[in-house]
């Protein structure tokens, strides 16, 4: 995970297709265990972000479920890097840190 100093230089956001209420309930469940969410979870119920970035996974059980992915976006709004594995593999913490390091966001 990021150190407190590094968190000042980076903003991490999660995006979910769940409603705000569903996301709140999930965050409360996660908080009961070690590793609670320490970043905002945004909702994309209308699939605006998922569709804009072409992330819908046609193999999912429910239409429109996105591939798990990570985007590193600069302050200018330009995508610097991304991790997307269409087999459903999620980026590890080490992979995300390497992406942020390459972008100059963390040391």
CSV table of N, CA, C and O in Angstrom, one decimal:
chain,number,residue,atom,x,y,z
A,1,UNK,N,0.8,-1.2,0.0
A,1,UNK,CA,0.0,0.0,0.0
A,1,UNK,C,0.9,1.2,0.0
A,1,UNK,O,2.1,1.2,0.2
A,2,UNK,N,0.2,2.4,-0.2
A,2,UNK,CA,1.0,3.6,-0.3
A,2,UNK,C,1.2,4.2,1.1
A,2,UNK,O,0.4,4.1,2.0
A,3,UNK,N,2.4,4.9,1.3
A,3,UNK,CA,2.7,5.5,2.6
A,3,UNK,C,1.8,6.8,2.7
A,3,UNK,O,1.3,7.3,1.7
A,4,UNK,N,1.6,7.4,3.9
A,4,UNK,CA,0.9,8.6,4.0
A,4,UNK,C,1.4,9.7,3.1
A,4,UNK,O,0.6,10.5,2.5
A,5,UNK,N,2.7,9.8,3.0
A,5,UNK,CA,3.3,10.9,2.1
A,5,UNK,C,2.9,10.7,0.7
A,5,UNK,O,2.6,11.6,-0.1
A,6,UNK,N,2.9,9.4,0.2
A,6,UNK,CA,2.6,9.1,-1.2
A,6,UNK,C,1.1,9.3,-1.4
A,6,UNK,O,0.7,9.8,-2.5
A,7,UNK,N,0.3,9.1,-0.4
A,7,UNK,CA,-1.2,9.3,-0.6
A,7,UNK,C,-1.5,10.8,-0.9
A,7,UNK,O,-2.5,11.1,-1.5
A,8,UNK,N,-0.6,11.7,-0.4
A,8,UNK,CA,-0.9,13.1,-0.7
A,8,UNK,C,-0.7,13.4,-2.2
A,8,UNK,O,-1.2,14.4,-2.7
A,9,UNK,N,0.1,12.6,-2.9
A,9,UNK,CA,0.4,12.9,-4.3
A,9,UNK,C,-0.5,12.1,-5.3
A,9,UNK,O,-0.4,12.3,-6.5
A,10,UNK,N,-1.3,11.2,-4.7
A,10,UNK,CA,-2.1,10.3,-5.6
A,10,UNK,C,-3.5,10.2,-5.1
A,10,UNK,O,-3.8,10.2,-3.9
A,11,UNK,N,-4.5,10.2,-6.0
A,11,UNK,CA,-5.9,10.0,-5.6
A,11,UNK,C,-6.3,8.7,-6.2
A,11,UNK,O,-6.3,8.5,-7.4
A,12,UNK,N,-6.8,7.8,-5.3
A,12,UNK,CA,-7.2,6.5,-5.8
A,12,UNK,C,-8.8,6.5,-5.7
A,12,UNK,O,-9.3,6.9,-4.7
A,13,UNK,N,-9.4,6.1,-6.8
A,13,UNK,CA,-10.9,6.0,-6.8
A,13,UNK,C,-11.3,4.6,-7.3
A,13,UNK,O,-10.6,4.1,-8.2
A,14,UNK,N,-12.3,4.1,-6.7
A,14,UNK,CA,-12.9,2.9,-7.3
A,14,UNK,C,-14.2,3.2,-8.0
A,14,UNK,O,-14.8,4.2,-7.6
A,15,UNK,N,-14.5,2.5,-9.0
A,15,UNK,CA,-15.7,2.7,-9.7
A,15,UNK,C,-16.5,1.4,-9.8
A,15,UNK,O,-15.9,0.3,-10.1
A,16,UNK,N,-17.7,1.5,-9.4
A,16,UNK,CA,-18.6,0.3,-9.3
A,16,UNK,C,-19.9,0.5,-10.1
A,16,UNK,O,-20.4,1.6,-10.2
A,17,UNK,N,-20.5,-0.6,-10.6
A,17,UNK,CA,-21.8,-0.5,-11.3
A,17,UNK,C,-22.9,-0.5,-10.2
A,17,UNK,O,-24.1,-0.2,-10.6
A,18,UNK,N,-22.6,-0.7,-9.0
A,18,UNK,CA,-23.6,-0.7,-7.9
A,18,UNK,C,-24.1,0.7,-7.6
A,18,UNK,O,-23.4,1.7,-7.9
A,19,UNK,N,-25.3,0.7,-7.0
A,19,UNK,CA,-25.8,2.0,-6.6
A,19,UNK,C,-25.0,2.5,-5.4
A,19,UNK,O,-24.2,1.7,-4.8
A,20,UNK,N,-25.2,3.7,-5.0
A,20,UNK,CA,-24.5,4.3,-3.8
A,20,UNK,C,-24.9,3.5,-2.6
A,20,UNK,O,-24.0,3.1,-1.8
A,21,UNK,N,-26.1,3.1,-2.4
A,21,UNK,CA,-26.5,2.3,-1.3
A,21,UNK,C,-25.9,0.9,-1.3
A,21,UNK,O,-25.4,0.5,-0.2
A,22,UNK,N,-25.8,0.3,-2.4
A,22,UNK,CA,-25.2,-1.1,-2.5
A,22,UNK,C,-23.7,-0.9,-2.2
A,22,UNK,O,-23.1,-1.8,-1.5
A,23,UNK,N,-23.0,0.1,-2.7
A,23,UNK,CA,-21.6,0.3,-2.4
A,23,UNK,C,-21.4,0.6,-0.9
A,23,UNK,O,-20.4,0.1,-0.3
A,24,UNK,N,-22.3,1.4,-0.3
A,24,UNK,CA,-22.1,1.7,1.1
A,24,UNK,C,-22.2,0.4,2.0
A,24,UNK,O,-21.4,0.1,2.9
A,25,UNK,N,-23.2,-0.5,1.6
A,25,UNK,CA,-23.3,-1.8,2.3
A,25,UNK,C,-22.1,-2.6,2.1
A,25,UNK,O,-21.6,-3.2,3.1
A,26,UNK,N,-21.6,-2.7,0.9
A,26,UNK,CA,-20.4,-3.5,0.7
A,26,UNK,C,-19.2,-2.9,1.5
A,26,UNK,O,-18.4,-3.7,2.1
A,27,UNK,N,-19.0,-1.6,1.5
A,27,UNK,CA,-17.9,-1.0,2.2
A,27,UNK,C,-18.0,-1.3,3.7
A,27,UNK,O,-17.0,-1.5,4.4
A,28,UNK,N,-19.3,-1.3,4.3
A,28,UNK,CA,-19.5,-1.7,5.7
A,28,UNK,C,-19.1,-3.1,5.9
A,28,UNK,O,-18.5,-3.4,7.0
A,29,UNK,N,-19.4,-4.0,5.0
A,29,UNK,CA,-19.0,-5.4,5.2
A,29,UNK,C,-17.5,-5.6,5.1
A,29,UNK,O,-17.0,-6.3,5.9
A,30,UNK,N,-16.9,-4.9,4.2
A,30,UNK,CA,-15.4,-4.9,4.1
A,30,UNK,C,-14.8,-4.4,5.4
A,30,UNK,O,-13.8,-4.9,5.9
A,31,UNK,N,-15.3,-3.3,5.9
A,31,UNK,CA,-14.8,-2.7,7.1
A,31,UNK,C,-14.8,-3.6,8.4
A,31,UNK,O,-14.1,-3.4,9.3
A,32,UNK,N,-15.6,-4.7,8.3
A,32,UNK,CA,-15.6,-5.7,9.4
A,32,UNK,C,-14.4,-6.6,9.4
A,32,UNK,O,-14.1,-7.3,10.4
A,33,UNK,N,-13.6,-6.5,8.4
A,33,UNK,CA,-12.4,-7.3,8.2
A,33,UNK,C,-11.1,-6.4,8.0
A,33,UNK,O,-11.3,-5.3,7.6
A,34,UNK,N,-10.0,-7.0,8.2
A,34,UNK,CA,-8.8,-6.2,7.9
A,34,UNK,C,-8.7,-5.8,6.4
A,34,UNK,O,-9.2,-6.6,5.6
A,35,UNK,N,-8.2,-4.6,6.1
A,35,UNK,CA,-8.1,-4.2,4.8
A,35,UNK,C,-9.3,-3.4,4.2
A,35,UNK,O,-9.6,-3.5,3.1
A,36,UNK,N,-9.9,-2.7,5.1
A,36,UNK,CA,-11.1,-1.9,4.7
A,36,UNK,C,-10.7,-0.9,3.6
A,36,UNK,O,-9.6,-0.6,3.4
A,37,UNK,N,-11.7,-0.5,2.9
A,37,UNK,CA,-11.5,0.5,1.8
A,37,UNK,C,-11.1,1.8,2.4
A,37,UNK,O,-11.6,2.3,3.3
A,38,UNK,N,-10.0,2.4,1.8
A,38,UNK,CA,-9.5,3.7,2.3
A,38,UNK,C,-9.5,4.6,1.1
A,38,UNK,O,-8.6,5.5,1.0
A,39,UNK,N,-10.4,4.4,0.2
A,39,UNK,CA,-10.6,5.3,-1.0
A,39,UNK,C,-12.0,5.4,-1.3
A,39,UNK,O,-12.8,4.5,-1.0
A,40,UNK,N,-12.4,6.5,-2.0
A,40,UNK,CA,-13.9,6.6,-2.4
A,40,UNK,C,-14.2,5.6,-3.5
A,40,UNK,O,-13.4,5.2,-4.3
A,41,UNK,N,-15.5,5.1,-3.4
A,41,UNK,CA,-16.0,4.2,-4.4
A,41,UNK,C,-17.1,4.9,-5.1
A,41,UNK,O,-18.2,5.3,-4.5
A,42,UNK,N,-16.9,5.2,-6.4
A,42,UNK,CA,-17.9,6.0,-7.2
A,42,UNK,C,-18.8,5.0,-7.8
A,42,UNK,O,-18.5,3.9,-8.1
A,43,UNK,N,-20.0,5.5,-8.2
A,43,UNK,CA,-21.0,4.7,-8.8
A,43,UNK,C,-21.1,5.0,-10.3
A,43,UNK,O,-20.9,6.1,-10.7
A,44,UNK,N,-21.3,4.0,-11.1
A,44,UNK,CA,-21.4,4.1,-12.6
A,44,UNK,C,-22.6,3.3,-13.0
A,44,UNK,O,-22.5,2.4,-13.9
A,45,UNK,N,-23.7,3.5,-12.4
A,45,UNK,CA,-24.9,2.7,-12.6
A,45,UNK,C,-25.4,2.8,-14.1
A,45,UNK,O,-25.8,1.8,-14.7
A,46,UNK,N,-25.1,3.9,-14.7
A,46,UNK,CA,-25.5,4.1,-16.1
A,46,UNK,C,-24.5,3.7,-17.1
A,46,UNK,O,-24.6,3.9,-18.3
A,47,UNK,N,-23.4,3.1,-16.6
A,47,UNK,CA,-22.3,2.6,-17.5
A,47,UNK,C,-21.5,3.6,-18.3
A,47,UNK,O,-20.9,3.3,-19.3
A,48,UNK,N,-21.6,4.9,-17.9
A,48,UNK,CA,-20.9,5.9,-18.6
A,48,UNK,C,-19.4,5.7,-18.7
A,48,UNK,O,-18.8,5.8,-19.8
A,49,UNK,N,-18.8,5.4,-17.6
A,49,UNK,CA,-17.3,5.2,-17.6
A,49,UNK,C,-17.0,3.9,-18.2
A,49,UNK,O,-16.1,3.8,-19.1
A,50,UNK,N,-17.7,2.8,-17.9
A,50,UNK,CA,-17.5,1.5,-18.4
A,50,UNK,C,-17.6,1.5,-20.0
A,50,UNK,O,-16.7,1.0,-20.7
A,51,UNK,N,-18.6,2.2,-20.5
A,51,UNK,CA,-18.8,2.2,-21.9
A,51,UNK,C,-17.8,3.1,-22.6
A,51,UNK,O,-17.3,2.8,-23.7
A,52,UNK,N,-17.4,4.3,-22.0
A,52,UNK,CA,-16.5,5.2,-22.6
A,52,UNK,C,-15.1,4.5,-22.7
A,52,UNK,O,-14.4,4.7,-23.8
A,53,UNK,N,-14.7,3.7,-21.8
A,53,UNK,CA,-13.4,3.0,-21.8
A,53,UNK,C,-13.5,1.6,-22.4
A,53,UNK,O,-12.5,0.9,-22.5
A,54,UNK,N,-14.7,1.2,-22.9
A,54,UNK,CA,-14.8,-0.1,-23.5
A,54,UNK,C,-14.5,-1.2,-22.6
A,54,UNK,O,-13.8,-2.2,-23.1
A,55,UNK,N,-15.0,-1.2,-21.4
A,55,UNK,CA,-14.6,-2.2,-20.4
A,55,UNK,C,-15.6,-3.3,-20.2
A,55,UNK,O,-15.3,-4.2,-19.4
A,56,UNK,N,-16.7,-3.3,-20.8
A,56,UNK,CA,-17.7,-4.4,-20.6
A,56,UNK,C,-17.2,-5.7,-21.0
A,56,UNK,O,-16.6,-5.9,-22.0
A,57,UNK,N,-17.4,-6.7,-20.1
A,57,UNK,CA,-16.9,-8.0,-20.3
A,57,UNK,C,-18.1,-8.9,-20.8
A,57,UNK,O,-18.9,-9.3,-20.0
A,58,UNK,N,-18.1,-9.3,-22.1
A,58,UNK,CA,-19.2,-10.1,-22.6
A,58,UNK,C,-19.3,-11.5,-21.9
A,58,UNK,O,-20.4,-12.1,-22.0
A,59,UNK,N,-18.3,-12.0,-21.3
A,59,UNK,CA,-18.3,-13.3,-20.7
A,59,UNK,C,-18.9,-13.3,-19.3
A,59,UNK,O,-19.1,-14.4,-18.8
A,60,UNK,N,-19.2,-12.2,-18.8
A,60,UNK,CA,-19.7,-12.1,-17.4
A,60,UNK,C,-21.1,-12.7,-17.4
A,60,UNK,O,-21.9,-12.6,-18.3
A,61,UNK,N,-21.6,-13.1,-16.2
A,61,UNK,CA,-22.9,-13.7,-16.0
A,61,UNK,C,-24.0,-12.6,-16.2
A,61,UNK,O,-25.1,-12.9,-16.5
A,62,UNK,N,-23.7,-11.4,-16.0
A,62,UNK,CA,-24.6,-10.3,-16.1
A,62,UNK,C,-24.1,-9.3,-17.1
A,62,UNK,O,-22.9,-8.8,-17.0
A,63,UNK,N,-24.9,-9.0,-18.1
A,63,UNK,CA,-24.4,-8.1,-19.2
A,63,UNK,C,-23.9,-6.7,-18.6
A,63,UNK,O,-24.5,-6.2,-17.7
A,64,UNK,N,-22.8,-6.3,-19.2
A,64,UNK,CA,-22.3,-5.0,-18.8
A,64,UNK,C,-21.3,-5.0,-17.7
A,64,UNK,O,-20.7,-4.0,-17.4
A,65,UNK,N,-21.1,-6.1,-17.0
A,65,UNK,CA,-20.1,-6.2,-15.9
A,65,UNK,C,-18.7,-5.9,-16.5
A,65,UNK,O,-18.4,-6.6,-17.5
A,66,UNK,N,-17.9,-5.0,-16.0
A,66,UNK,CA,-16.7,-4.7,-16.6
A,66,UNK,C,-15.5,-5.6,-16.2
A,66,UNK,O,-15.6,-6.4,-15.2
A,67,UNK,N,-14.5,-5.6,-17.1
A,67,UNK,CA,-13.3,-6.3,-16.7
A,67,UNK,C,-12.7,-5.5,-15.5
A,67,UNK,O,-12.8,-4.3,-15.4
A,68,UNK,N,-12.0,-6.2,-14.6
A,68,UNK,CA,-11.3,-5.5,-13.5
A,68,UNK,C,-10.1,-4.8,-14.2
A,68,UNK,O,-9.4,-5.4,-15.0
A,69,UNK,N,-9.9,-3.6,-13.9
A,69,UNK,CA,-8.8,-2.8,-14.5
A,69,UNK,C,-8.3,-1.7,-13.6
A,69,UNK,O,-9.0,-1.3,-12.7
A,70,UNK,N,-7.2,-1.2,-13.9
A,70,UNK,CA,-6.6,-0.1,-13.2
A,70,UNK,C,-6.1,0.9,-14.3
A,70,UNK,O,-5.5,0.5,-15.3
A,71,UNK,N,-6.5,2.2,-14.1
A,71,UNK,CA,-6.0,3.3,-15.0
A,71,UNK,C,-5.2,4.3,-14.2
A,71,UNK,O,-5.6,4.6,-13.1
A,72,UNK,N,-4.1,4.7,-14.7
A,72,UNK,CA,-3.4,5.8,-14.1
A,72,UNK,C,-3.6,7.0,-15.0
A,72,UNK,O,-3.2,7.0,-16.2
A,73,UNK,N,-4.2,8.0,-14.5
A,73,UNK,CA,-4.6,9.2,-15.3
A,73,UNK,C,-3.9,10.4,-14.7
A,73,UNK,O,-4.0,10.7,-13.5
A,74,UNK,N,-3.2,11.2,-15.5
A,74,UNK,CA,-2.5,12.3,-15.1
A,74,UNK,C,-3.4,13.5,-14.7
A,74,UNK,O,-4.6,13.4,-15.0
A,75,UNK,N,-2.9,14.5,-14.1
A,75,UNK,CA,-3.7,15.7,-13.7
A,75,UNK,C,-4.3,16.4,-14.9
A,75,UNK,O,-5.3,17.0,-14.7
A,76,UNK,N,-3.7,16.2,-16.1
A,76,UNK,CA,-4.2,16.8,-17.3
A,76,UNK,C,-5.4,15.9,-17.9
A,76,UNK,O,-5.9,16.3,-19.0
A,77,UNK,N,-5.7,14.8,-17.3
A,77,UNK,CA,-6.8,13.9,-17.8
A,77,UNK,C,-6.3,12.9,-18.8
A,77,UNK,O,-7.1,12.2,-19.3
A,78,UNK,N,-5.1,12.9,-19.1
A,78,UNK,CA,-4.5,11.9,-20.1
A,78,UNK,C,-4.2,10.6,-19.4
A,78,UNK,O,-3.6,10.6,-18.4
A,79,UNK,N,-4.6,9.5,-20.0
A,79,UNK,CA,-4.3,8.2,-19.5
A,79,UNK,C,-2.8,7.9,-19.7
A,79,UNK,O,-2.2,8.0,-20.8
A,80,UNK,N,-2.1,7.7,-18.6
A,80,UNK,CA,-0.6,7.4,-18.6
A,80,UNK,C,-0.4,5.9,-18.7
A,80,UNK,O,0.6,5.5,-19.4
A,81,UNK,N,-1.2,5.1,-18.1
A,81,UNK,CA,-0.9,3.7,-18.1
A,81,UNK,C,-2.2,3.0,-17.7
A,81,UNK,O,-3.2,3.6,-17.1
A,82,UNK,N,-2.3,1.7,-18.0
A,82,UNK,CA,-3.5,0.9,-17.6
A,82,UNK,C,-3.1,-0.5,-17.5
A,82,UNK,O,-2.1,-1.0,-18.1
A,83,UNK,N,-3.8,-1.2,-16.6
A,83,UNK,CA,-3.7,-2.7,-16.4
A,83,UNK,C,-5.1,-3.2,-16.8
A,83,UNK,O,-6.1,-2.9,-16.1
A,84,UNK,N,-5.2,-4.1,-17.8
A,84,UNK,CA,-6.4,-4.7,-18.2
A,84,UNK,C,-6.1,-6.1,-18.7
A,84,UNK,O,-5.3,-6.2,-19.7
A,85,UNK,N,-6.6,-7.1,-18.0
A,85,UNK,CA,-6.3,-8.5,-18.4
A,85,UNK,C,-7.7,-9.1,-18.7
A,85,UNK,O,-8.5,-9.2,-17.7
A,86,UNK,N,-8.0,-9.4,-19.9
A,86,UNK,CA,-9.4,-9.8,-20.3
A,86,UNK,C,-9.7,-11.2,-19.8
A,86,UNK,O,-10.8,-11.6,-19.9
A,87,UNK,N,-8.8,-11.9,-19.1
A,87,UNK,CA,-9.1,-13.2,-18.5
A,87,UNK,C,-9.7,-12.9,-17.1
A,87,UNK,O,-10.1,-13.9,-16.4
A,88,UNK,N,-9.7,-11.7,-16.6
A,88,UNK,CA,-10.3,-11.4,-15.3
A,88,UNK,C,-9.2,-11.3,-14.2
A,88,UNK,O,-9.6,-11.0,-13.0
A,89,UNK,N,-8.0,-11.4,-14.5
A,89,UNK,CA,-6.9,-11.2,-13.5
A,89,UNK,C,-6.9,-9.8,-13.0
A,89,UNK,O,-6.9,-8.9,-13.9
A,90,UNK,N,-6.8,-9.6,-11.8
A,90,UNK,CA,-6.7,-8.2,-11.2
A,90,UNK,C,-5.2,-7.9,-11.0
A,90,UNK,O,-4.4,-8.7,-10.7
A,91,UNK,N,-5.0,-6.6,-11.1
A,91,UNK,CA,-3.6,-6.1,-10.8
A,91,UNK,C,-3.3,-6.3,-9.3
A,91,UNK,O,-4.1,-6.1,-8.5
A,92,UNK,N,-2.0,-6.7,-9.1
A,92,UNK,CA,-1.6,-6.8,-7.7
A,92,UNK,C,-1.2,-5.4,-7.2
A,92,UNK,O,-1.0,-4.5,-7.9
A,93,UNK,N,-1.1,-5.3,-5.9
A,93,UNK,CA,-0.6,-4.0,-5.3
A,93,UNK,C,0.8,-3.7,-5.8
A,93,UNK,O,1.0,-2.5,-6.1
A,94,UNK,N,1.6,-4.6,-6.0
A,94,UNK,CA,3.0,-4.4,-6.6
A,94,UNK,C,2.9,-3.8,-8.0
A,94,UNK,O,3.6,-3.0,-8.4
A,95,UNK,N,2.0,-4.4,-8.8
A,95,UNK,CA,1.8,-3.9,-10.2
A,95,UNK,C,1.3,-2.5,-10.2
A,95,UNK,O,1.8,-1.7,-11.0
A,96,UNK,N,0.3,-2.2,-9.3
A,96,UNK,CA,-0.2,-0.8,-9.3
A,96,UNK,C,0.9,0.2,-8.8
A,96,UNK,O,1.1,1.2,-9.4
A,97,UNK,N,1.7,-0.2,-7.8
A,97,UNK,CA,2.7,0.6,-7.3
A,97,UNK,C,3.8,0.9,-8.5
A,97,UNK,O,4.2,2.0,-8.6
A,98,UNK,N,4.1,-0.1,-9.2
A,98,UNK,CA,5.0,0.0,-10.3
A,98,UNK,C,4.5,1.0,-11.4
A,98,UNK,O,5.2,1.8,-11.9
A,99,UNK,N,3.2,0.9,-11.7
A,99,UNK,CA,2.6,1.8,-12.6
A,99,UNK,C,2.7,3.3,-12.1
A,99,UNK,O,3.0,4.2,-12.8
A,100,UNK,N,2.4,3.5,-10.8
A,100,UNK,CA,2.4,4.8,-10.2
A,100,UNK,C,3.9,5.3,-10.1
A,100,UNK,O,4.1,6.5,-10.4
A,101,UNK,N,4.8,4.4,-9.9
A,101,UNK,CA,6.2,4.8,-9.8
A,101,UNK,C,6.7,5.3,-11.2
A,101,UNK,O,7.3,6.3,-11.4
A,102,UNK,N,6.3,4.5,-12.2
A,102,UNK,CA,6.7,4.8,-13.6
A,102,UNK,C,6.1,6.2,-14.0
A,102,UNK,O,6.7,6.9,-14.8
A,103,UNK,N,4.9,6.5,-13.5
A,103,UNK,CA,4.3,7.8,-13.8
A,103,UNK,C,4.8,8.9,-13.0
A,103,UNK,O,4.4,10.1,-13.2
A,104,UNK,N,5.7,8.6,-12.0
A,104,UNK,CA,6.3,9.6,-11.2
A,104,UNK,C,5.4,10.1,-10.0
A,104,UNK,O,5.6,11.1,-9.4
A,105,UNK,N,4.3,9.3,-9.7
A,105,UNK,CA,3.4,9.7,-8.7
A,105,UNK,C,3.9,9.2,-7.3
A,105,UNK,O,3.4,9.8,-6.3
A,106,UNK,N,4.7,8.2,-7.3
A,106,UNK,CA,5.2,7.7,-6.0
A,106,UNK,C,6.7,7.4,-6.2
A,106,UNK,O,7.2,7.2,-7.3
A,107,UNK,N,7.4,7.3,-5.0
A,107,UNK,CA,8.9,7.0,-5.1
A,107,UNK,C,9.1,5.5,-4.9
A,107,UNK,O,8.3,4.8,-4.4
